[in-house]
Amino acid sequence: MAEAVGIEIRKLYKIFGPQPDKCMALVAEGVGKDELRDQHGHVLGLRDVNLDIAAGQIQVIMGLSGSGKSTLVRHINRLIEPTSGQVWVGGEDVLAMNARQLRNFRRKRTAMVFQKFALFPHFTIMENVEYGLRIQGVRRKVREAQAARWIERVGLKGYEDHYPNQLSGGMQQRVGLARALTNDAPVLLMDEAFSALDPLIRSDMQSVLLDIQQEVGKTIVFITHDLDEALRLGDRIAILRDGEVVQQGTAQEILLHPADDYIRSFVRDVNRGRVIRCRTLARPGVASSELKLDAQMVIEEAARELNAQGLDNANVVSSKGKHLGTICMSDIIEAMLPARD
Ligand SMILES: Nc1ncnc2c1ncn2[C@@H]1O[C@H](COP(=O)(O)OP(=O)(O)OP(=O)(O)O)[C@@H](O)[C@H]1O
Ligand SMILES: [Mg+2]
């Protein structure tokens, strides 16, 4: 299996329009997206984006429509050329690659999963899934074995000879995922991959992805509009507005310390008690009670435990039983209340 790689994005700018380089100076001076469009006829796609994505992690990118999410992810495999900045994948400078190197990089190092599935309608499921290996020149036996493995893994065994239009939307997206995994690329780029699916099917697909990720440990960049999806999938989340990263961090950090009103409006309706974990609220020290709560337990559950035992505080311990600190009811209640406006 391909080894996981990290992604580094440095000072990335993208300006759409006839003379992007000229506009760089304006943007550097602080001209914003609206002014650039209205006064200068250019669109600010990205502004000074810096992102470190660790190998084997799921990085979620969130933001309103038009905030630059797709533009950002398309820089990672250089489907879009930046106006300025750097993109490194696994220590390789993507912008320094020549055409042949870039073709190779796209085929072998990255795989994409699209919102609209993008399957070949006249290919069977097997032919769709093995396509990436076929264009790499991999022998039929080898590629069919690989494809069959992932078709089975996403729960579609028995559908190898069907055509995409014979499958439901959820099943077609499983094919999209199997196709991406069959390439065995270390980087998976998923742009609103589950957004077209019904809520229950969507939640199913999130489980499938998380389950497979346990096994494959890929570096996944996952774009979504949906905060619940972001919180469930993202090891880390970056939030874009008008082409700028306004906050990045773990779900816990963003929920507890939203950087501004824009982020606050995103996180307002989250059920915080079911997202924030004991480890996040643990303070140094030892509890006055004997109760031990797992660091990974969500605080709603912790509140229930404390309440049931008539206690005010408990010890927070790691899965191996190591003492990490204490948690108390008033901190839990404070954390469960939505952030103040
Ligand atoms: N090829 C292009 N030419 C001109 N402007 C573009 C181009 N591609 C994107 N843009 C602009 O760049 C900005 C960011 O677009 P992008 O598609 O990245 O947003 P997004 O966050 O993916 O939105 P959505 O959630 O609707 O998919 C938008 O203002 C968009 O109009
Ligand atoms: Mg988009």
PDB file of N, CA, C and O in Angstrom, residues 281-289 313-317 323-327:
ATOM      1  N   LEU A 281     -11.725  19.151  28.017  1.00  0.00           N
ATOM      2  CA  LEU A 281     -12.042  19.975  29.190  1.00  0.00           C
ATOM      3  C   LEU A 281     -11.212  19.602  30.419  1.00  0.00           C
ATOM      4  O   LEU A 281     -11.341  20.246  31.467  1.00  0.00           O
ATOM      5  N   ALA A 282     -10.372  18.575  30.284  1.00  0.00           N
ATOM      6  CA  ALA A 282      -9.627  18.110  31.461  1.00  0.00           C
ATOM      7  C   ALA A 282      -8.695  19.211  31.978  1.00  0.00           C
ATOM      8  O   ALA A 282      -8.007  19.870  31.200  1.00  0.00           O
ATOM      9  N   ARG A 283      -8.735  19.419  33.311  1.00  0.00           N
ATOM     10  CA  ARG A 283      -7.803  20.355  33.957  1.00  0.00           C
ATOM     11  C   ARG A 283      -6.803  19.546  34.760  1.00  0.00           C
ATOM     12  O   ARG A 283      -7.105  18.434  35.188  1.00  0.00           O
ATOM     13  N   PRO A 284      -5.625  20.127  35.023  1.00  0.00           N
ATOM     14  CA  PRO A 284      -4.652  19.403  35.847  1.00  0.00           C
ATOM     15  C   PRO A 284      -5.228  19.135  37.240  1.00  0.00           C
ATOM     16  O   PRO A 284      -6.047  19.919  37.724  1.00  0.00           O
ATOM     17  N   GLY A 285      -4.795  18.053  37.862  1.00  0.00           N
ATOM     18  CA  GLY A 285      -5.231  17.776  39.236  1.00  0.00           C
ATOM     19  C   GLY A 285      -5.934  16.438  39.355  1.00  0.00           C
ATOM     20  O   GLY A 285      -6.068  15.702  38.376  1.00  0.00           O
ATOM     21  N   VAL A 286      -6.352  16.156  40.581  1.00  0.00           N
ATOM     22  CA  VAL A 286      -7.016  14.883  40.870  1.00  0.00           C
ATOM     23  C   VAL A 286      -8.412  15.204  41.407  1.00  0.00           C
ATOM     24  O   VAL A 286      -8.584  16.134  42.196  1.00  0.00           O
ATOM     25  N   ALA A 287      -9.403  14.419  40.979  1.00  0.00           N
ATOM     26  CA  ALA A 287     -10.793  14.680  41.396  1.00  0.00           C
ATOM     27  C   ALA A 287     -11.012  14.276  42.851  1.00  0.00           C
ATOM     28  O   ALA A 287     -10.280  13.458  43.398  1.00  0.00           O
ATOM     29  N   SER A 288     -12.060  14.879  43.450  1.00  0.00           N
ATOM     30  CA  SER A 288     -12.398  14.485  44.823  1.00  0.00           C
ATOM     31  C   SER A 288     -13.210  13.193  44.820  1.00  0.00           C
ATOM     32  O   SER A 288     -13.402  12.587  45.862  1.00  0.00           O
ATOM     33  N   SER A 289     -13.679  12.760  43.655  1.00  0.00           N
ATOM     34  CA  SER A 289     -14.399  11.482  43.583  1.00  0.00           C
ATOM     35  C   SER A 289     -13.486  10.405  42.998  1.00  0.00           C
ATOM     36  O   SER A 289     -12.405  10.700  42.486  1.00  0.00           O
ATOM     37  N   ASN A 313     -17.459  16.034  40.167  1.00  0.00           N
ATOM     38  CA  ASN A 313     -16.263  15.945  39.328  1.00  0.00           C
ATOM     39  C   ASN A 313     -15.769  14.505  39.218  1.00  0.00           C
ATOM     40  O   ASN A 313     -16.210  13.625  39.952  1.00  0.00           O
ATOM     41  N   ALA A 314     -14.853  14.283  38.253  1.00  0.00           N
ATOM     42  CA  ALA A 314     -14.343  12.931  38.013  1.00  0.00           C
ATOM     43  C   ALA A 314     -12.944  13.041  37.440  1.00  0.00           C
ATOM     44  O   ALA A 314     -12.522  14.122  36.997  1.00  0.00           O
ATOM     45  N   ASN A 315     -12.232  11.906  37.440  1.00  0.00           N
ATOM     46  CA  ASN A 315     -10.915  11.861  36.815  1.00  0.00           C
ATOM     47  C   ASN A 315     -11.061  11.530  35.340  1.00  0.00           C
ATOM     48  O   ASN A 315     -11.922  10.728  34.960  1.00  0.00           O
ATOM     49  N   VAL A 316     -10.222  12.129  34.530  1.00  0.00           N
ATOM     50  CA  VAL A 316     -10.206  11.811  33.102  1.00  0.00           C
ATOM     51  C   VAL A 316      -9.002  10.910  32.843  1.00  0.00           C
ATOM     52  O   VAL A 316      -7.877  11.249  33.238  1.00  0.00           O
ATOM     53  N   VAL A 317      -9.269   9.755  32.227  1.00  0.00           N
ATOM     54  CA  VAL A 317      -8.177   8.796  31.993  1.00  0.00           C
ATOM     55  C   VAL A 317      -8.110   8.417  30.520  1.00  0.00           C
ATOM     56  O   VAL A 317      -9.120   8.439  29.811  1.00  0.00           O
ATOM     57  N   HIS A 323      -3.872   8.609  34.060  1.00  0.00           N
ATOM     58  CA  HIS A 323      -4.566   9.785  34.585  1.00  0.00           C
ATOM     59  C   HIS A 323      -4.186  11.038  33.795  1.00  0.00           C
ATOM     60  O   HIS A 323      -3.005  11.350  33.646  1.00  0.00           O
ATOM     61  N   LEU A 324      -5.202  11.760  33.282  1.00  0.00           N
ATOM     62  CA  LEU A 324      -4.913  12.941  32.467  1.00  0.00           C
ATOM     63  C   LEU A 324      -5.318  14.250  33.143  1.00  0.00           C
ATOM     64  O   LEU A 324      -4.885  15.318  32.737  1.00  0.00           O
ATOM     65  N   GLY A 325      -6.197  14.158  34.159  1.00  0.00           N
ATOM     66  CA  GLY A 325      -6.660  15.378  34.814  1.00  0.00           C
ATOM     67  C   GLY A 325      -8.069  15.175  35.362  1.00  0.00           C
ATOM     68  O   GLY A 325      -8.508  14.043  35.526  1.00  0.00           O
ATOM     69  N   THR A 326      -8.746  16.299  35.630  1.00  0.00           N
ATOM     70  CA  THR A 326     -10.104  16.189  36.171  1.00  0.00           C
ATOM     71  C   THR A 326     -11.071  16.991  35.310  1.00  0.00           C
ATOM     72  O   THR A 326     -10.677  17.907  34.585  1.00  0.00           O
ATOM     73  N   ILE A 327     -12.341  16.606  35.458  1.00  0.00           N
ATOM     74  CA  ILE A 327     -13.389  17.342  34.750  1.00  0.00           C
ATOM     75  C   ILE A 327     -14.510  17.618  35.747  1.00  0.00           C
ATOM     76  O   ILE A 327     -14.775  16.780  36.624  1.00  0.00           O
TER      77      ILE A 327
END
